[in-house]
Amino acid sequence: MFRPGPKNLITDITGLTVGHSSDESARSGVTALLCGAAWSAGVDVRGGGPGGRETDALSPENLVGRAHAVVLAGGSVFGLAAADGVTAALSAKGIGLQLRPGSPPIPIVPSAVLHDLGNGGDKNWGLTPPYRDLGIRALNTAGSEFAMGSVGAGRGAMAGLVKGGIGSASLDLGAGLIVGALVALNSVGSVLMPDGKTYWAWAFELGQEFGGGAPRERMDLSDPAPDESRLMALGRLQAGANTTLGVVACNADLSTVECKRMAMMAQDGIARAVRPAHTPFDGDTIFALASGALALGGDRQRAARIGRIGSAAADCLSRAIARAVHFSDPSRHQPPSA
Amino acid sequence: MFRPGPKNLITDITGLTVGHSSDESARSGVTALLCGAAWSAGVDVRGGGPGGRETDALSPENLVGRAHAVVLAGGSVFGLAAADGVTAALSAKGIGLQLRPGSPPIPIVPSAVLHDLGNGGDKNWGLTPPYRDLGIRALNTAGSEFAMGSVGAGRGAMAGLVKGGIGSASLDLGAGLIVGALVALNSVGSVLMPDGKTYWAWAFELGQEFGGGAPRERMDLSDPAPDESRLMALGRLQAGANTTLGVVACNADLSTVECKRMAMMAQDGIARAVRPAHTPFDGDTIFALASGALALGGDRQRAARIGRIGSAAADCLSRAIARAVHFSDPSRHQPPSA
């Protein structure tokens, strides 16, 4: 029996901090994840309408393969500016690749965005969208504790027909190995089974982390595009308009290609917690980060350990998805004491 | 409420036929799917140890994007010869791309293999592995009815620690639209929850197609590499040694790129029915075929319809996975009357 880490947040990975910022009039925001250093990083993009930057820098065949921070943002293409702010702020603090003395450090800040432009907030920003500043503010609030629910990049997000938002979870695999996940959930698909109350992720819940509850009845699941999703809601569906953005992390010494496998396996956490997922309208993107604090070893068991970490990342992401919805609706939960 | 097609097999797609062949002493075999013509086809490879051929021919940026048949085989790399046999036999029948008069027709036969070399069958075939002949025999038996369980490419397959095999299912989405799936299941991960009897895919069952049964108790799912999988079974794990091979099909007029999206979404069907999935040791590969009989239309609803078909393909594949195990163990089911 394994348990969550002490905070049951992705920040149980030592060195990782998370900050949110929101623009209440725009009903949008930014979530920044700051690595303790340039950590091994990978990315896997599976949605049909992705929006991102610096994802190519994480391709295993390319040079960098590391990240100093990951930024998730609302605002669709405008939200890509959040990483501009984070990049400039990190460099000003002396964080980044130092290619030659005297030139500014170059932070690698992969980023992905979700679409919340149609959520009723004031988006009449003309030439001055707020995301660059929101990125800097999110970075400046980064710490090891952070809120879940309708905050940060999830401020204006929806999951099917209910509120989405930010969720996070972690798992302590023993022997010092910790895996965690964070999600900004804005999916076409529903996190709820057709009874409207049982999370698809119900079986993966640890304790009462998203309110408990197992299916009590056999449900009709024959419709692959059920009403509780918004797949067939003509007019609301545009590529990139609906997206699950995930970050998974561990404290092991994964390489860039191993981070890629971890991100690929973590997509299964979306599949198990959201139905349908990976549609043409989702921008589903998962980043994987590895701090390197724990040596996995290079023997022939290594690939099995990578598979175990990837499976744990999928489980954590499923739980984070349910928690995002759980914490976005105050009627579903008592506010956390922390 | 939607129902399976008349046979609840992938051959509910008109024009598609399936044949098996087995070598009982080798405990291995081949499954051939024959398209009625050169159908639009796509492929999505997500396992860490894939084995295949003609997958590049289905890349959307390349020329062909169509297939005359799909071959699934046991035998690891030796099984790739099955498609040689099918290719020669189809061409001899006059089936294939006719590039110029007088030259032999060129059948496009994408193929993927699973690893059953260590299952105890006689694999001392030296320079004459049986797969080329098995491919031809499988093709010659192709029809609209076919067996499930430990047959064809699934003859020697395992799913976690229980028998894998061939499974299939279909869904009638109304208005003439049919989606189906076939799987050759040889996964690292388990199809069963930790109670050892509830299928992960339980919620997707239609009728009693894999014996019925819902979880009756809360289970400890905290271990991401549980005993009922074989992820941590050192010595048995080699890349490509464990694989879920899927084929999904529909009768709509999908393009090659739309088939790719269908195959991508269908991977979620593996995720929901097998845990863990997409590990470094799995060769998980899904082919998608579209007969083109039904016009989906080109309006702005088209992408939503593709998403619905992809979601149905994922559901059918989850069901096919449970059925593969169900029909591989006679104690789990009454032999089908048909």
mmCIF file of N, CA, C and O in Angstrom, chain A residues 265-327:
data_model
loop_
_atom_site.group_PDB
_atom_site.id
_atom_site.type_symbol
_atom_site.label_atom_id
_atom_site.label_comp_id
_atom_site.label_asym_id
_atom_site.label_seq_id
_atom_site.Cartn_x
_atom_site.Cartn_y
_atom_site.Cartn_z
ATOM 1 N N MET A 265 3.366 7.724 -20.933
ATOM 2 C CA MET A 265 2.563 6.858 -20.073
ATOM 3 C C MET A 265 1.556 7.677 -19.267
ATOM 4 O O MET A 265 0.445 7.213 -18.992
ATOM 5 N N ALA A 266 1.936 8.904 -18.899
ATOM 6 C CA ALA A 266 1.026 9.746 -18.120
ATOM 7 C C ALA A 266 -0.225 10.110 -18.913
ATOM 8 O O ALA A 266 -1.275 10.397 -18.317
ATOM 9 N N GLN A 267 -0.139 10.102 -20.243
ATOM 10 C CA GLN A 267 -1.355 10.357 -21.042
ATOM 11 C C GLN A 267 -2.446 9.348 -20.693
ATOM 12 O O GLN A 267 -3.647 9.640 -20.813
ATOM 13 N N ASP A 268 -2.054 8.146 -20.286
ATOM 14 C CA ASP A 268 -3.059 7.160 -19.889
ATOM 15 C C ASP A 268 -3.850 7.634 -18.673
ATOM 16 O O ASP A 268 -4.995 7.211 -18.467
ATOM 17 N N GLY A 269 -3.251 8.499 -17.867
ATOM 18 C CA GLY A 269 -3.978 9.072 -16.734
ATOM 19 C C GLY A 269 -5.107 9.976 -17.187
ATOM 20 O O GLY A 269 -6.156 10.056 -16.527
ATOM 21 N N ILE A 270 -4.909 10.673 -18.303
ATOM 22 C CA ILE A 270 -6.025 11.443 -18.882
ATOM 23 C C ILE A 270 -7.081 10.483 -19.393
ATOM 24 O O ILE A 270 -8.279 10.657 -19.138
ATOM 25 N N ALA A 271 -6.642 9.439 -20.102
ATOM 26 C CA ALA A 271 -7.601 8.496 -20.693
ATOM 27 C C ALA A 271 -8.510 7.883 -19.630
ATOM 28 O O ALA A 271 -9.704 7.692 -19.868
ATOM 29 N N ARG A 272 -7.935 7.585 -18.464
ATOM 30 C CA ARG A 272 -8.714 6.901 -17.427
ATOM 31 C C ARG A 272 -9.602 7.851 -16.638
ATOM 32 O O ARG A 272 -10.536 7.404 -15.976
ATOM 33 N N ALA A 273 -9.300 9.153 -16.685
ATOM 34 C CA ALA A 273 -10.028 10.118 -15.850
ATOM 35 C C ALA A 273 -10.966 11.011 -16.647
ATOM 36 O O ALA A 273 -11.785 11.721 -16.049
ATOM 37 N N VAL A 274 -10.860 11.004 -17.958
ATOM 38 C CA VAL A 274 -11.646 11.894 -18.815
ATOM 39 C C VAL A 274 -12.136 11.075 -20.003
ATOM 40 O O VAL A 274 -11.357 10.352 -20.624
ATOM 41 N N ARG A 275 -13.426 11.208 -20.334
ATOM 42 C CA ARG A 275 -13.958 10.496 -21.499
ATOM 43 C C ARG A 275 -14.917 11.371 -22.257
ATOM 44 O O ARG A 275 -15.858 11.862 -21.641
ATOM 45 N N PRO A 276 -14.748 11.550 -23.571
ATOM 46 C CA PRO A 276 -13.570 11.115 -24.328
ATOM 47 C C PRO A 276 -12.377 12.023 -24.077
ATOM 48 O O PRO A 276 -12.534 13.133 -23.581
ATOM 49 N N ALA A 277 -11.204 11.545 -24.434
ATOM 50 C CA ALA A 277 -9.979 12.331 -24.312
ATOM 51 C C ALA A 277 -9.238 12.307 -25.642
ATOM 52 O O ALA A 277 -9.569 11.529 -26.535
ATOM 53 N N HIS A 278 -8.269 13.198 -25.751
ATOM 54 C CA HIS A 278 -7.404 13.230 -26.943
ATOM 55 C C HIS A 278 -8.211 13.397 -28.221
ATOM 56 O O HIS A 278 -7.871 12.845 -29.269
ATOM 57 N N THR A 279 -9.276 14.178 -28.126
ATOM 58 C CA THR A 279 -10.114 14.421 -29.299
ATOM 59 C C THR A 279 -9.441 15.454 -30.211
ATOM 60 O O THR A 279 -8.448 16.078 -29.837
ATOM 61 N N PRO A 280 -10.007 15.637 -31.423
ATOM 62 C CA PRO A 280 -9.443 16.671 -32.303
ATOM 63 C C PRO A 280 -9.484 18.062 -31.672
ATOM 64 O O PRO A 280 -8.745 18.957 -32.101
ATOM 65 N N PHE A 281 -10.334 18.266 -30.670
ATOM 66 C CA PHE A 281 -10.521 19.599 -30.093
ATOM 67 C C PHE A 281 -9.687 19.834 -28.844
ATOM 68 O O PHE A 281 -9.617 20.950 -28.351
ATOM 69 N N ASP A 282 -9.111 18.786 -28.293
ATOM 70 C CA ASP A 282 -8.271 18.936 -27.114
ATOM 71 C C ASP A 282 -6.846 19.273 -27.534
ATOM 72 O O ASP A 282 -6.370 18.837 -28.577
ATOM 73 N N GLY A 283 -6.164 20.017 -26.688
ATOM 74 C CA GLY A 283 -4.755 20.297 -26.954
ATOM 75 C C GLY A 283 -3.851 19.513 -26.038
ATOM 76 O O GLY A 283 -2.711 19.902 -25.807
ATOM 77 N N ASP A 284 -4.351 18.409 -25.542
ATOM 78 C CA ASP A 284 -3.713 17.617 -24.483
ATOM 79 C C ASP A 284 -2.194 17.519 -24.629
ATOM 80 O O ASP A 284 -1.678 16.941 -25.591
ATOM 81 N N THR A 285 -1.525 18.054 -23.648
ATOM 82 C CA THR A 285 -0.060 18.120 -23.629
ATOM 83 C C THR A 285 0.427 17.794 -22.226
ATOM 84 O O THR A 285 -0.117 18.314 -21.248
ATOM 85 N N ILE A 286 1.418 16.934 -22.124
ATOM 86 C CA ILE A 286 1.990 16.596 -20.819
ATOM 87 C C ILE A 286 3.505 16.813 -20.839
ATOM 88 O O ILE A 286 4.198 16.320 -21.724
ATOM 89 N N PHE A 287 3.956 17.557 -19.857
ATOM 90 C CA PHE A 287 5.390 17.731 -19.621
ATOM 91 C C PHE A 287 5.822 16.794 -18.501
ATOM 92 O O PHE A 287 5.068 16.557 -17.553
ATOM 93 N N ALA A 288 7.032 16.266 -18.602
ATOM 94 C CA ALA A 288 7.604 15.458 -17.520
ATOM 95 C C ALA A 288 8.926 16.070 -17.090
ATOM 96 O O ALA A 288 9.734 16.481 -17.927
ATOM 97 N N LEU A 289 9.112 16.146 -15.779
ATOM 98 C CA LEU A 289 10.318 16.727 -15.182
ATOM 99 C C LEU A 289 10.945 15.725 -14.230
ATOM 100 O O LEU A 289 10.236 15.011 -13.522
ATOM 101 N N ALA A 290 12.263 15.695 -14.194
ATOM 102 C CA ALA A 290 12.964 14.795 -13.273
ATOM 103 C C ALA A 290 14.107 15.544 -12.608
ATOM 104 O O ALA A 290 14.989 16.075 -13.289
ATOM 105 N N SER A 291 14.062 15.584 -11.273
ATOM 106 C CA SER A 291 15.056 16.389 -10.556
ATOM 107 C C SER A 291 16.422 15.732 -10.539
ATOM 108 O O SER A 291 17.437 16.405 -10.390
ATOM 109 N N GLY A 292 16.458 14.404 -10.619
ATOM 110 C CA GLY A 292 17.739 13.709 -10.630
ATOM 111 C C GLY A 292 18.324 13.415 -9.268
ATOM 112 O O GLY A 292 19.426 12.864 -9.169
ATOM 113 N N ALA A 293 17.593 13.746 -8.192
ATOM 114 C CA ALA A 293 18.164 13.560 -6.857
ATOM 115 C C ALA A 293 18.426 12.095 -6.527
ATOM 116 O O ALA A 293 19.337 11.769 -5.777
ATOM 117 N N LEU A 294 17.594 11.208 -7.097
ATOM 118 C CA LEU A 294 17.674 9.786 -6.748
ATOM 119 C C LEU A 294 18.194 8.994 -7.954
ATOM 120 O O LEU A 294 17.627 9.065 -9.040
ATOM 121 N N ALA A 295 19.251 8.229 -7.744
ATOM 122 C CA ALA A 295 19.825 7.435 -8.840
ATOM 123 C C ALA A 295 19.055 6.120 -8.984
ATOM 124 O O ALA A 295 18.942 5.349 -8.030
ATOM 125 N N LEU A 296 18.505 5.884 -10.165
ATOM 126 C CA LEU A 296 17.758 4.643 -10.409
ATOM 127 C C LEU A 296 18.676 3.466 -10.688
ATOM 128 O O LEU A 296 18.260 2.320 -10.613
ATOM 129 N N GLY A 297 19.890 3.740 -11.070
ATOM 130 C CA GLY A 297 20.812 2.654 -11.421
ATOM 131 C C GLY A 297 20.697 2.318 -12.894
ATOM 132 O O GLY A 297 19.682 2.579 -13.541
ATOM 133 N N GLY A 298 21.751 1.733 -13.407
ATOM 134 C CA GLY A 298 21.805 1.478 -14.839
ATOM 135 C C GLY A 298 21.686 0.018 -15.202
ATOM 136 O O GLY A 298 21.935 -0.362 -16.332
ATOM 137 N N ASP A 299 21.276 -0.805 -14.262
ATOM 138 C CA ASP A 299 21.204 -2.233 -14.558
ATOM 139 C C ASP A 299 19.972 -2.534 -15.401
ATOM 140 O O ASP A 299 19.234 -1.638 -15.806
ATOM 141 N N ARG A 300 19.744 -3.803 -15.652
ATOM 142 C CA ARG A 300 18.652 -4.159 -16.563
ATOM 143 C C ARG A 300 17.280 -3.965 -15.948
ATOM 144 O O ARG A 300 16.271 -4.069 -16.638
ATOM 145 N N GLN A 301 17.219 -3.666 -14.667
ATOM 146 C CA GLN A 301 15.939 -3.311 -14.056
ATOM 147 C C GLN A 301 15.540 -1.866 -14.361
ATOM 148 O O GLN A 301 14.426 -1.458 -14.049
ATOM 149 N N ARG A 302 16.435 -1.086 -14.916
ATOM 150 C CA ARG A 302 16.148 0.344 -15.046
ATOM 151 C C ARG A 302 14.876 0.618 -15.853
ATOM 152 O O ARG A 302 14.038 1.417 -15.457
ATOM 153 N N ALA A 303 14.725 -0.072 -16.973
ATOM 154 C CA ALA A 303 13.551 0.194 -17.808
ATOM 155 C C ALA A 303 12.263 -0.187 -17.080
ATOM 156 O O ALA A 303 11.230 0.478 -17.236
ATOM 157 N N ALA A 304 12.320 -1.236 -16.267
ATOM 158 C CA ALA A 304 11.141 -1.587 -15.477
ATOM 159 C C ALA A 304 10.824 -0.479 -14.475
ATOM 160 O O ALA A 304 9.655 -0.150 -14.244
ATOM 161 N N ARG A 305 11.863 0.107 -13.904
ATOM 162 C CA ARG A 305 11.629 1.204 -12.952
ATOM 163 C C ARG A 305 11.050 2.424 -13.663
ATOM 164 O O ARG A 305 10.200 3.123 -13.121
ATOM 165 N N ILE A 306 11.506 2.671 -14.875
ATOM 166 C CA ILE A 306 10.925 3.778 -15.661
ATOM 167 C C ILE A 306 9.439 3.496 -15.905
ATOM 168 O O ILE A 306 8.588 4.390 -15.788
ATOM 169 N N GLY A 307 9.130 2.256 -16.227
ATOM 170 C CA GLY A 307 7.728 1.899 -16.433
ATOM 171 C C GLY A 307 6.904 2.082 -15.172
ATOM 172 O O GLY A 307 5.754 2.539 -15.229
ATOM 173 N N ARG A 308 7.493 1.755 -14.037
ATOM 174 C CA ARG A 308 6.771 1.932 -12.763
ATOM 175 C C ARG A 308 6.534 3.415 -12.481
ATOM 176 O O ARG A 308 5.458 3.813 -12.051
ATOM 177 N N ILE A 309 7.538 4.222 -12.754
ATOM 178 C CA ILE A 309 7.380 5.666 -12.553
ATOM 179 C C ILE A 309 6.334 6.214 -13.524
ATOM 180 O O ILE A 309 5.489 7.028 -13.142
ATOM 181 N N GLY A 310 6.362 5.756 -14.762
ATOM 182 C CA GLY A 310 5.368 6.212 -15.731
ATOM 183 C C GLY A 310 3.963 5.813 -15.333
ATOM 184 O O GLY A 310 3.016 6.600 -15.472
ATOM 185 N N SER A 311 3.826 4.602 -14.822
ATOM 186 C CA SER A 311 2.508 4.156 -14.366
ATOM 187 C C SER A 311 2.058 4.974 -13.165
ATOM 188 O O SER A 311 0.876 5.357 -13.065
ATOM 189 N N ALA A 312 2.974 5.275 -12.252
ATOM 190 C CA ALA A 312 2.634 6.127 -11.109
ATOM 191 C C ALA A 312 2.253 7.527 -11.570
ATOM 192 O O ALA A 312 1.335 8.149 -11.021
ATOM 193 N N ALA A 313 2.929 8.031 -12.588
ATOM 194 C CA ALA A 313 2.597 9.357 -13.121
ATOM 195 C C ALA A 313 1.186 9.367 -13.697
ATOM 196 O O ALA A 313 0.429 10.332 -13.510
ATOM 197 N N ALA A 314 0.829 8.283 -14.392
ATOM 198 C CA ALA A 314 -0.539 8.182 -14.927
ATOM 199 C C ALA A 314 -1.557 8.182 -13.793
ATOM 200 O O ALA A 314 -2.570 8.892 -13.841
ATOM 201 N N ASP A 315 -1.291 7.387 -12.753
ATOM 202 C CA ASP A 315 -2.213 7.336 -11.615
ATOM 203 C C ASP A 315 -2.332 8.707 -10.940
ATOM 204 O O ASP A 315 -3.433 9.160 -10.613
ATOM 205 N N CYS A 316 -1.196 9.357 -10.707
ATOM 206 C CA CYS A 316 -1.221 10.682 -10.072
ATOM 207 C C CYS A 316 -1.996 11.677 -10.930
ATOM 208 O O CYS A 316 -2.738 12.519 -10.408
ATOM 209 N N LEU A 317 -1.830 11.582 -12.241
ATOM 210 C CA LEU A 317 -2.526 12.531 -13.106
ATOM 211 C C LEU A 317 -4.034 12.272 -13.078
ATOM 212 O O LEU A 317 -4.829 13.225 -13.041
ATOM 213 N N SER A 318 -4.446 11.004 -13.069
ATOM 214 C CA SER A 318 -5.883 10.702 -12.935
ATOM 215 C C SER A 318 -6.436 11.312 -11.646
ATOM 216 O O SER A 318 -7.517 11.915 -11.635
ATOM 217 N N ARG A 319 -5.695 11.136 -10.552
ATOM 218 C CA ARG A 319 -6.150 11.675 -9.261
ATOM 219 C C ARG A 319 -6.162 13.202 -9.286
ATOM 220 O O ARG A 319 -7.095 13.839 -8.776
ATOM 221 N N ALA A 320 -5.145 13.798 -9.899
ATOM 222 C CA ALA A 320 -5.080 15.261 -9.986
ATOM 223 C C ALA A 320 -6.268 15.805 -10.775
ATOM 224 O O ALA A 320 -6.820 16.860 -10.445
ATOM 225 N N ILE A 321 -6.678 15.081 -11.809
ATOM 226 C CA ILE A 321 -7.818 15.517 -12.629
ATOM 227 C C ILE A 321 -9.093 15.540 -11.788
ATOM 228 O O ILE A 321 -9.856 16.511 -11.801
ATOM 229 N N ALA A 322 -9.326 14.475 -11.035
ATOM 230 C CA ALA A 322 -10.516 14.452 -10.175
ATOM 231 C C ALA A 322 -10.423 15.545 -9.103
ATOM 232 O O ALA A 322 -11.419 16.212 -8.792
ATOM 233 N N ARG A 323 -9.231 15.755 -8.579
ATOM 234 C CA ARG A 323 -9.075 16.786 -7.546
ATOM 235 C C ARG A 323 -9.293 18.191 -8.124
ATOM 236 O O ARG A 323 -9.776 19.086 -7.423
ATOM 237 N N ALA A 324 -8.939 18.401 -9.383
ATOM 238 C CA ALA A 324 -9.160 19.712 -10.000
ATOM 239 C C ALA A 324 -10.639 20.073 -9.966
ATOM 240 O O ALA A 324 -11.021 21.200 -9.624
ATOM 241 N N VAL A 325 -11.480 19.102 -10.312
ATOM 242 C CA VAL A 325 -12.926 19.358 -10.298
ATOM 243 C C VAL A 325 -13.431 19.442 -8.858
ATOM 244 O O VAL A 325 -14.230 20.311 -8.506
ATOM 245 N N HIS A 326 -12.931 18.557 -8.024
ATOM 246 C CA HIS A 326 -13.358 18.530 -6.621
ATOM 247 C C HIS A 326 -13.114 19.874 -5.942
ATOM 248 O O HIS A 326 -13.988 20.396 -5.241
ATOM 249 N N PHE A 327 -11.957 20.473 -6.182
ATOM 250 C CA PHE A 327 -11.616 21.724 -5.499
ATOM 251 C C PHE A 327 -12.163 22.952 -6.220
ATOM 252 O O PHE A 327 -12.066 24.058 -5.703
#
